[in-house]
PDB file of C-alpha atoms in Angstrom:
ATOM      1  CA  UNK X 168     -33.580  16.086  45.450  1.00  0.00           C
ATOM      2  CA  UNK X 169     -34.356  19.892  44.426  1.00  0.00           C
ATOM      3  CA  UNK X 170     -36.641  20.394  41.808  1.00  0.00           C
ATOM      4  CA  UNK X 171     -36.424  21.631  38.005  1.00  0.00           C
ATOM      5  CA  UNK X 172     -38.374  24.458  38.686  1.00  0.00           C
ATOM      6  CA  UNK X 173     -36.389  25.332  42.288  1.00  0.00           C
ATOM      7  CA  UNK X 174     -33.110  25.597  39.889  1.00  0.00           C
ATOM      8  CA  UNK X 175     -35.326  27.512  37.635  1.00  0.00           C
ATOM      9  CA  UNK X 176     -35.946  30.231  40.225  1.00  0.00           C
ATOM     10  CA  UNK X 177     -32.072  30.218  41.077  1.00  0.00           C
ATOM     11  CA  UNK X 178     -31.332  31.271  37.723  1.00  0.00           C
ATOM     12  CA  UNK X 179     -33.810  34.269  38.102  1.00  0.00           C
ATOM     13  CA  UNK X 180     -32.717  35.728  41.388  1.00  0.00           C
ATOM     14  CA  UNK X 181     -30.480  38.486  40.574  1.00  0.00           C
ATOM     15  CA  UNK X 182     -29.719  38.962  44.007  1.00  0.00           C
ATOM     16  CA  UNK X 183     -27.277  35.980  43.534  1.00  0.00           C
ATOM     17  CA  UNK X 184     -23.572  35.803  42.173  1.00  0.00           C
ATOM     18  CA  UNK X 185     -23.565  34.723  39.114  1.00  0.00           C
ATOM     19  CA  UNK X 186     -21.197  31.203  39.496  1.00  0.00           C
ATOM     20  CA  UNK X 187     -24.569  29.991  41.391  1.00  0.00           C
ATOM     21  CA  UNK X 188     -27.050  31.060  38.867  1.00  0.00           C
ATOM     22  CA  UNK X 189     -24.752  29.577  36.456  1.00  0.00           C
ATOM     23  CA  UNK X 190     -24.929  26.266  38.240  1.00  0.00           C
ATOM     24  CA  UNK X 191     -28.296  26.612  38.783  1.00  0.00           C
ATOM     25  CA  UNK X 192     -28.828  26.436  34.925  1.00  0.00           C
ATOM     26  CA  UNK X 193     -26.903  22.921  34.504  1.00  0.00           C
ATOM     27  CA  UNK X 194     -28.460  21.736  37.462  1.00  0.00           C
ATOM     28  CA  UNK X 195     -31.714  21.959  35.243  1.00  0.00           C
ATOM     29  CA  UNK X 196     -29.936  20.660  32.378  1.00  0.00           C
ATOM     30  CA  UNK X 197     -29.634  17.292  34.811  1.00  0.00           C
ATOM     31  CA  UNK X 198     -32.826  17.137  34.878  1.00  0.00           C
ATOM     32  CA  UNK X 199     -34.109  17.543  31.276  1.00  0.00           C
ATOM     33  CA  UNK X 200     -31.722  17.817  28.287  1.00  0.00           C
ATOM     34  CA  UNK X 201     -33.007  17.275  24.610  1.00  0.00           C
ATOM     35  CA  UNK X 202     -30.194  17.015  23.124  1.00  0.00           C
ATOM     36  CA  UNK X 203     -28.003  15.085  25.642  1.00  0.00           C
ATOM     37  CA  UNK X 204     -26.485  17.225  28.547  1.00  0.00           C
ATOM     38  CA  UNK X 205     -23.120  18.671  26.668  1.00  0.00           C
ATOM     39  CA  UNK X 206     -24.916  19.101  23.698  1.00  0.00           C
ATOM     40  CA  UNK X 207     -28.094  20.878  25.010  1.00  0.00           C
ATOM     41  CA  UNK X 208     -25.875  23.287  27.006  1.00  0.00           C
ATOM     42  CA  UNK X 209     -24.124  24.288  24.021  1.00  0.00           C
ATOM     43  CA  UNK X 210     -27.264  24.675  21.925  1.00  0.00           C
ATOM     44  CA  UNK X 211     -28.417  26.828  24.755  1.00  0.00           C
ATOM     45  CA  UNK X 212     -25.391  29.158  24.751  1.00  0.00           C
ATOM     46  CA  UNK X 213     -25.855  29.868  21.580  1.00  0.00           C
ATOM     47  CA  UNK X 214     -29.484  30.437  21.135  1.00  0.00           C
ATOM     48  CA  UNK X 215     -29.424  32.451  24.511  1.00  0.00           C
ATOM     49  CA  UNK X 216     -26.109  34.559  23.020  1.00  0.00           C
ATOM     50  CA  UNK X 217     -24.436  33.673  26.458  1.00  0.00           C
ATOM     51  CA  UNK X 218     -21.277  36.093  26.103  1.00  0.00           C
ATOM     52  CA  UNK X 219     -17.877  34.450  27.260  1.00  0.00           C
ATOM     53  CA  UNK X 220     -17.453  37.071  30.576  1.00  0.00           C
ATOM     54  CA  UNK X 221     -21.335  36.346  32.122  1.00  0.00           C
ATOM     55  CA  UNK X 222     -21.060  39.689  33.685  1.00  0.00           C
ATOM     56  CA  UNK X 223     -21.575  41.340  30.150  1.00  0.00           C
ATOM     57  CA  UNK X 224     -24.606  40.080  30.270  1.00  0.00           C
ATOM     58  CA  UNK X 225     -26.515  38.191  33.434  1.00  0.00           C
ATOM     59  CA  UNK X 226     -30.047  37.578  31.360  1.00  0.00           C
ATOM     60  CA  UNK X 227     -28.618  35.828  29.039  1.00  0.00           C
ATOM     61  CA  UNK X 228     -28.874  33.041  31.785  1.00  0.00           C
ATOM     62  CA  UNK X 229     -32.617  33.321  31.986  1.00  0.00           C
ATOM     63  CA  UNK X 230     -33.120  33.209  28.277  1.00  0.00           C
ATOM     64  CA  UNK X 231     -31.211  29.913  28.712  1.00  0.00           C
ATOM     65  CA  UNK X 232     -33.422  28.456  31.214  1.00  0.00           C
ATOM     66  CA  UNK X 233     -36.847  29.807  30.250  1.00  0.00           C
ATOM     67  CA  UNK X 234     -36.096  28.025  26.434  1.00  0.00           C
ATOM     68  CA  UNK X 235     -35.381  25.014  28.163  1.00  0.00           C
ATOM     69  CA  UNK X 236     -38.196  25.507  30.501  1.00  0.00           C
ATOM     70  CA  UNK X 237     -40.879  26.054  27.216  1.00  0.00           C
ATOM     71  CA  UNK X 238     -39.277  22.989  25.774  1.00  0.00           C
ATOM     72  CA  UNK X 239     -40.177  20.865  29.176  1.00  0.00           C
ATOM     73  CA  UNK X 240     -43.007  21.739  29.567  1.00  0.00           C
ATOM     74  CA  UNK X 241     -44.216  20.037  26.291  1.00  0.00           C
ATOM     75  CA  UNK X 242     -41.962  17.098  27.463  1.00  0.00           C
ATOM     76  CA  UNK X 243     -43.813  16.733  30.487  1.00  0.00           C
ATOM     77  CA  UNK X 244     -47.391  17.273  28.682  1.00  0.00           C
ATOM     78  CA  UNK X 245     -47.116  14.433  26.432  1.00  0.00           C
ATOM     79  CA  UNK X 246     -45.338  12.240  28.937  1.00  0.00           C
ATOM     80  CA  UNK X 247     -48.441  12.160  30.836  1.00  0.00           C
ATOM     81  CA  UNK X 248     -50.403  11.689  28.151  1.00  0.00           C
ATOM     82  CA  UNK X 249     -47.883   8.540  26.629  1.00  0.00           C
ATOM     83  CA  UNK X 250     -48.500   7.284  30.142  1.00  0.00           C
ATOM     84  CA  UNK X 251     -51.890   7.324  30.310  1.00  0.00           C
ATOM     85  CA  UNK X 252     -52.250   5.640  26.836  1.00  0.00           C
ATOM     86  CA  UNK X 253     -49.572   2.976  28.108  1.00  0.00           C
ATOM     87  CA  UNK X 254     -52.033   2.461  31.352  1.00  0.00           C
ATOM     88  CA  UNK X 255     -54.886   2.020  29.265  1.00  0.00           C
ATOM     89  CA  UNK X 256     -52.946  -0.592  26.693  1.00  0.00           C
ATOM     90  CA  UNK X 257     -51.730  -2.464  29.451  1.00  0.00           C
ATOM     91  CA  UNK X 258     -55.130  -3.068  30.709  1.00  0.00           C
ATOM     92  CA  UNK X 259     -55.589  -4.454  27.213  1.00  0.00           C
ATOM     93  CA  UNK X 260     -52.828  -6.816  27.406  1.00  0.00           C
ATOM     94  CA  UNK X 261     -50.951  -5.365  25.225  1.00  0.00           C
ATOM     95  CA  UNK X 262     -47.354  -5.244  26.777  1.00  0.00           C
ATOM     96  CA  UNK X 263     -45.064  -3.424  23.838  1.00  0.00           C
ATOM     97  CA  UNK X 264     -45.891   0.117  23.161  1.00  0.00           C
ATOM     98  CA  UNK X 265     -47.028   0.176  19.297  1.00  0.00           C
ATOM     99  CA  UNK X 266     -44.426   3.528  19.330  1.00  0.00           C
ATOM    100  CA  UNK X 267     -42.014   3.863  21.506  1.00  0.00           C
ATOM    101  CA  UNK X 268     -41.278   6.948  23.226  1.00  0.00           C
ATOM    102  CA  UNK X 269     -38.797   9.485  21.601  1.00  0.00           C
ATOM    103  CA  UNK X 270     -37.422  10.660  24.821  1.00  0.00           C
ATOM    104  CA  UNK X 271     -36.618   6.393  26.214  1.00  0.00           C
ATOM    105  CA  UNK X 272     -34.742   5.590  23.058  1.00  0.00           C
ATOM    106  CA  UNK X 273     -33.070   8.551  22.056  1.00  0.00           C
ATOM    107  CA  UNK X 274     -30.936   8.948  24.970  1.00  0.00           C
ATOM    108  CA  UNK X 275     -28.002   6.556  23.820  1.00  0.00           C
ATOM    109  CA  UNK X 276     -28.552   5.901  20.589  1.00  0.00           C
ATOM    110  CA  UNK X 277     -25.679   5.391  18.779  1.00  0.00           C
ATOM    111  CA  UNK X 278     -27.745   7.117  15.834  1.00  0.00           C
ATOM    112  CA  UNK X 279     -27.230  10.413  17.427  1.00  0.00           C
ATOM    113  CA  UNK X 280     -23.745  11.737  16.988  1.00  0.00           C
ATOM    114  CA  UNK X 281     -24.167  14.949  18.931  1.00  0.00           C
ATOM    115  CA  UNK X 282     -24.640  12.603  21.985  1.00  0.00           C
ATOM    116  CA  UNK X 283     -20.882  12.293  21.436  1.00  0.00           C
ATOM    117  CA  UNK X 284     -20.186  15.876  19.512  1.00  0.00           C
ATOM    118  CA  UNK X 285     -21.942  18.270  21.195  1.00  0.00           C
ATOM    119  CA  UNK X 286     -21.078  20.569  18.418  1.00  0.00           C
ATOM    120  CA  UNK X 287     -23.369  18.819  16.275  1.00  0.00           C
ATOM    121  CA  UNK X 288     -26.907  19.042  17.991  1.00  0.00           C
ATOM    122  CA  UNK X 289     -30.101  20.283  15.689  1.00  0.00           C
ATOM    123  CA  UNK X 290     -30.452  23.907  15.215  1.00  0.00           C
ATOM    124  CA  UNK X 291     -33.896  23.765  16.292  1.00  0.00           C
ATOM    125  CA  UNK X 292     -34.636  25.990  19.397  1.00  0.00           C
ATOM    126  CA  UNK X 293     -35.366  23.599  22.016  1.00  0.00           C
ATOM    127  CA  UNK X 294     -39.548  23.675  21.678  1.00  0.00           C
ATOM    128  CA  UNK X 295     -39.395  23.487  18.532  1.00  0.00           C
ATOM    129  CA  UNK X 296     -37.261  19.735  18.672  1.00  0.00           C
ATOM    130  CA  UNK X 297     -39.731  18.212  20.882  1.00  0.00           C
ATOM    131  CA  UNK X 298     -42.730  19.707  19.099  1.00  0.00           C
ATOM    132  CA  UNK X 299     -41.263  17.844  16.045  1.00  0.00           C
ATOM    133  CA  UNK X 300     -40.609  14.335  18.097  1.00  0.00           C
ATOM    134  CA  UNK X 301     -43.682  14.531  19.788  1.00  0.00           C
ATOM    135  CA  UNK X 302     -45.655  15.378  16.047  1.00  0.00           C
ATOM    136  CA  UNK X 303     -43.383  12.648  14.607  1.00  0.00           C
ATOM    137  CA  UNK X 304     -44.231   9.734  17.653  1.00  0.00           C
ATOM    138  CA  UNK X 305     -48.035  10.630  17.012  1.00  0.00           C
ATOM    139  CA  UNK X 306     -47.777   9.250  13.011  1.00  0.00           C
ATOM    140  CA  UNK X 307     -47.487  12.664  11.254  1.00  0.00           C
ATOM    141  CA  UNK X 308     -44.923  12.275   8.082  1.00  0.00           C
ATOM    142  CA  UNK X 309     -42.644  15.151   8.591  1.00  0.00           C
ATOM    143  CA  UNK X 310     -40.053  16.120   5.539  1.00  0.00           C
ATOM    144  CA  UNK X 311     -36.385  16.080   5.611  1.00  0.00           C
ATOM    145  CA  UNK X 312     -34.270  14.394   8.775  1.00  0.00           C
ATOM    146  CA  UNK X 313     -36.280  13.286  11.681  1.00  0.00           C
ATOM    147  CA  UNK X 314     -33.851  15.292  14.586  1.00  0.00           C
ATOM    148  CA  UNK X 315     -33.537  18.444  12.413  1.00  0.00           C
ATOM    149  CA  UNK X 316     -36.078  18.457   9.141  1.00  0.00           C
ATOM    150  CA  UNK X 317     -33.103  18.988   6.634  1.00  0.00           C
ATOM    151  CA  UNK X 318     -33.780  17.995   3.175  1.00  0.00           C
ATOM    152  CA  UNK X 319     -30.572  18.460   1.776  1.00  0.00           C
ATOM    153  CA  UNK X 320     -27.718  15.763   0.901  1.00  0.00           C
ATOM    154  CA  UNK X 321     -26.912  13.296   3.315  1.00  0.00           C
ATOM    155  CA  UNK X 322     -22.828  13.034   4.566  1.00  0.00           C
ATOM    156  CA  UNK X 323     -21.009   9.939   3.363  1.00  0.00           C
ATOM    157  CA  UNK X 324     -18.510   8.532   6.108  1.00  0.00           C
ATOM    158  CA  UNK X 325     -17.127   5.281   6.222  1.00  0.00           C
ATOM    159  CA  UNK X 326     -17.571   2.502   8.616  1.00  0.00           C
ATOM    160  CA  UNK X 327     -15.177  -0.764   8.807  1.00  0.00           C
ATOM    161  CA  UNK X 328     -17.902  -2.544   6.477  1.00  0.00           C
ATOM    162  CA  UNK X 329     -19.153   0.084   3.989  1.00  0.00           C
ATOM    163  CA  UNK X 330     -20.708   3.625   4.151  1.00  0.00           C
ATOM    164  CA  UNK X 331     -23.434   5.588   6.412  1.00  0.00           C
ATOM    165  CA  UNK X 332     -25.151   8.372   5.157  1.00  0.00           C
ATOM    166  CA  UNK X 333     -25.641  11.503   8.157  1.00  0.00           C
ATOM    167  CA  UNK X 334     -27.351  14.346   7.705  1.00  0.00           C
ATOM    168  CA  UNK X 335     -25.273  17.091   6.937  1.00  0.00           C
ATOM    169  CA  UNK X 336     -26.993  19.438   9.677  1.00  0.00           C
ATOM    170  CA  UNK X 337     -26.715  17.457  12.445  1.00  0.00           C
ATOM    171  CA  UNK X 338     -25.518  14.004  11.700  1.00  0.00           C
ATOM    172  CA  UNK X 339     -28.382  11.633  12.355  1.00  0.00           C
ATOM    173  CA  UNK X 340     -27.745   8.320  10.678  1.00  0.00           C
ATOM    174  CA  UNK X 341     -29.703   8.686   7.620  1.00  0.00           C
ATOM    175  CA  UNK X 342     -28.858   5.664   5.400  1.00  0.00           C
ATOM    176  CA  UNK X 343     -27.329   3.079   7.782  1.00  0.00           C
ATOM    177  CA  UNK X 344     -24.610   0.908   6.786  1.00  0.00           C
ATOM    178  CA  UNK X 345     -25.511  -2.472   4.437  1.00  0.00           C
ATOM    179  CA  UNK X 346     -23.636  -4.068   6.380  1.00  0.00           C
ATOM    180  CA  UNK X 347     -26.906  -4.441   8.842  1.00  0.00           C
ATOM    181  CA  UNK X 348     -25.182  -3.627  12.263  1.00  0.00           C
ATOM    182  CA  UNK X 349     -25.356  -0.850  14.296  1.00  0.00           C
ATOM    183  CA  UNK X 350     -22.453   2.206  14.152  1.00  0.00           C
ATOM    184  CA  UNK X 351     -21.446   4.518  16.649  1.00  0.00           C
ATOM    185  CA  UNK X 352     -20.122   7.595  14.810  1.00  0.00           C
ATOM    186  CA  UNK X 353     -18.216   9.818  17.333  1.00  0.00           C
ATOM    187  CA  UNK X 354     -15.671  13.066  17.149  1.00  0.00           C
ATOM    188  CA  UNK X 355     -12.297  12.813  15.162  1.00  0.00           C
ATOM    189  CA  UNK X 356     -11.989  16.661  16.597  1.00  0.00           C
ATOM    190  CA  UNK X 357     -12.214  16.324  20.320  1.00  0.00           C
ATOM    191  CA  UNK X 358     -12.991  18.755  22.692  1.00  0.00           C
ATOM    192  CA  UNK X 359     -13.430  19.438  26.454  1.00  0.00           C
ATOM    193  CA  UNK X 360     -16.287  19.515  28.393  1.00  0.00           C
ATOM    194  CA  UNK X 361     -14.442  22.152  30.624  1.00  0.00           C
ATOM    195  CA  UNK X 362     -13.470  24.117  27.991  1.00  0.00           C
ATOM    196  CA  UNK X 363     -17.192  24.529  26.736  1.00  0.00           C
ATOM    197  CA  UNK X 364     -18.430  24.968  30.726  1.00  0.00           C
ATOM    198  CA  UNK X 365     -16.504  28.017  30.582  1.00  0.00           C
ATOM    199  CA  UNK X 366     -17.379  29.258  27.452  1.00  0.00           C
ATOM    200  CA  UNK X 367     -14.320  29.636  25.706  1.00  0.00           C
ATOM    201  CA  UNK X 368     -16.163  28.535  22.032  1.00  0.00           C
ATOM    202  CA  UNK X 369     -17.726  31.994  22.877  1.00  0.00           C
ATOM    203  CA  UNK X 370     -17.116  35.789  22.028  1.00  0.00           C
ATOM    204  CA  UNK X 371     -17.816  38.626  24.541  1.00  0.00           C
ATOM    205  CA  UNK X 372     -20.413  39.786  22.133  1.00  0.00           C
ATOM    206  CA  UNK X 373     -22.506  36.487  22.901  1.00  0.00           C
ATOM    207  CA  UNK X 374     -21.966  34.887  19.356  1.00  0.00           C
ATOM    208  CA  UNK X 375     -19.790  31.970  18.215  1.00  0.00           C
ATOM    209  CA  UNK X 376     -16.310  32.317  17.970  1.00  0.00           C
ATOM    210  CA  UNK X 377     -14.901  32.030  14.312  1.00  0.00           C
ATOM    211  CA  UNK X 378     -11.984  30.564  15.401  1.00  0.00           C
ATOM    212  CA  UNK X 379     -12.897  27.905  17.621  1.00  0.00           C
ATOM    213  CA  UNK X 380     -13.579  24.869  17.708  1.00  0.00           C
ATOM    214  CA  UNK X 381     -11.938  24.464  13.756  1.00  0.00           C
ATOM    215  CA  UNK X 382     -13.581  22.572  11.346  1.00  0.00           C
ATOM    216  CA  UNK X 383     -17.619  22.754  11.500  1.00  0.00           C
ATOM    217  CA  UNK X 384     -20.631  21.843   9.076  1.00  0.00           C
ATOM    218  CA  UNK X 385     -20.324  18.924   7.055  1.00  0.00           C
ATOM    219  CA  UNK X 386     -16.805  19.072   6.953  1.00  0.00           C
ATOM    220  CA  UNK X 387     -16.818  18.103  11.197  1.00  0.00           C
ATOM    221  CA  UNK X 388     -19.229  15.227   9.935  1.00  0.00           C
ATOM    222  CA  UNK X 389     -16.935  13.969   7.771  1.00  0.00           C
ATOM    223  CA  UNK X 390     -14.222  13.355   9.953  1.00  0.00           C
ATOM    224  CA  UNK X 391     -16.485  11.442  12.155  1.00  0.00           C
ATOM    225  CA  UNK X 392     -14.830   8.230  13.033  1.00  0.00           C
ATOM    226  CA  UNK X 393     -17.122   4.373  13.097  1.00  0.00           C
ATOM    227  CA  UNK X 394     -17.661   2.548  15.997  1.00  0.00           C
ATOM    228  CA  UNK X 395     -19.640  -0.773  15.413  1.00  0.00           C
ATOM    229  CA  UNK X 396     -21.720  -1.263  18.478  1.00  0.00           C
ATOM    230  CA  UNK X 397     -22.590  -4.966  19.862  1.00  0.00           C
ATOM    231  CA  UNK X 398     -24.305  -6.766  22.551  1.00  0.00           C
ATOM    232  CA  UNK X 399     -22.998  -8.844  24.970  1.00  0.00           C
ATOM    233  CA  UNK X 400     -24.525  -9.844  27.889  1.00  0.00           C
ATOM    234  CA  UNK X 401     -27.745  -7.287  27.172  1.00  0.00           C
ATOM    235  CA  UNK X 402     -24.467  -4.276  27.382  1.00  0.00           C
ATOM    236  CA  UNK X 403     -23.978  -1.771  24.563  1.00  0.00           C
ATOM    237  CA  UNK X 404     -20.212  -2.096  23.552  1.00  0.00           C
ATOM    238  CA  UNK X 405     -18.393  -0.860  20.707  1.00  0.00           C
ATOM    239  CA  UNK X 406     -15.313  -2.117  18.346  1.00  0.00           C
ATOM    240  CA  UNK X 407     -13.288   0.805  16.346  1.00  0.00           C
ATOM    241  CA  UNK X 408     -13.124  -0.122  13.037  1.00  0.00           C
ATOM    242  CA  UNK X 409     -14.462  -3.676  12.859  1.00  0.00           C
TER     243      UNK X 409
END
């Protein structure tokens, strides 16, 4: 298996047509991805100001992959720290991690809407969201929403059982439902995966188009529809509405 950082050096060669930088650059999104793989694309065409046509501009490509690059790198860091400290614990008998890593839990939790709207990922650039988890894992008491640091009012949507409050940046369950089981909250405004690969929720100028994909903010979060997730069998499944 190729390497982040052989992907990495696809992306920079100019010499190469631009499809194959292009896949290059999710390649590397395989092999790291804050935000979930959909999601953390579409942060990065936005943050990079990837223009709809590539050919309008090619570096946008490499300002993709050298944020996601930054943001890996202090991944990586305080992995291997987290696993030293783990090494050391388990020496100590001491089987469960006090704190669980950010980047083990995170990756299908039902907590995370932008897992399943990738339209609704933190605005953070990419460093900056796993400076915060990492900060956050090591004790410090951060303001605002853990994923995103807003402070504002949280989004009420309904569940089968009550209400959840979500932030209203980026939808992290907030205030989870009394009912004391966990919800999946996921899209009532679907939208491709194909039709985000090729950019189509982009202008040619390299900014968001205005018209696509409809409804955004807190008004996407509120159409959010409840999933209640259960185990059976030590398997995450989920019941609409119940």
């Amino acid at each position: 298996m190729t390497s982040f950082h052989t992907h990495r050096a696809l992306v920079h060669d100019p010499s190469l047509p631009l499809h194959r930088r292009h896949r290059a650059l999710l390649t590397c999104l395989n092999r790291f991805s804050p935000y979930g793989f959909q999601a953390t694309y579409h942060h990065l065409t936005l943050s990079a100001r990837m223009p709809r046509h590539l050919p309008a501009d090619p570096d946008a490509l490499v300002r993709a992959v050298d944020e996601l690059h930054e943001a890996r790198e202090l991944w990586r860091a305080r992995a291997e720290e987290y696993a030293a400290q783990r090494r050391a614990q388990k020496r100590a008998r001491q089987r469960q991690p006090p704190e669980p890593a950010w980047w083990r839990w995170s990756w299908d939790s039902p907590d995370l809407a932008w897992r399943y709207d990738p339209f609704l990922h933190p605005p953070l650039r990419l460093p900056d969201y796993v400076r915060r988890q990492n900060a956050l894992m090591d004790g410090a008491e951060l303001p605002g929403c853990p994923a995103c640091g807003e402070q504002g009012p949280t989004v009420t949507v309904a569940t089968a059982h009550g209400h959840a409050g979500l932030c209203r940046c980026c939808a992290r369950v907030l205030t989870p439902c009394g009912c004391g089981q966990w919800h999946r909250f996921e899209p009532g405004l679907r939208v491709s995966w194909s039709r985000i690969w090729r950019l189509e929720h982009m202008t040619d100028a390299g900014g968001p188009s205005p018209h696509w994909p409809g409804v955004r903010g807190a008004a996407r979060i509120e159409r959010l529809e409840s999933y209640t997730v259960r185990w059976k069998s030590g398997v995450m499944h989920w019941d609409r509405g119940r």
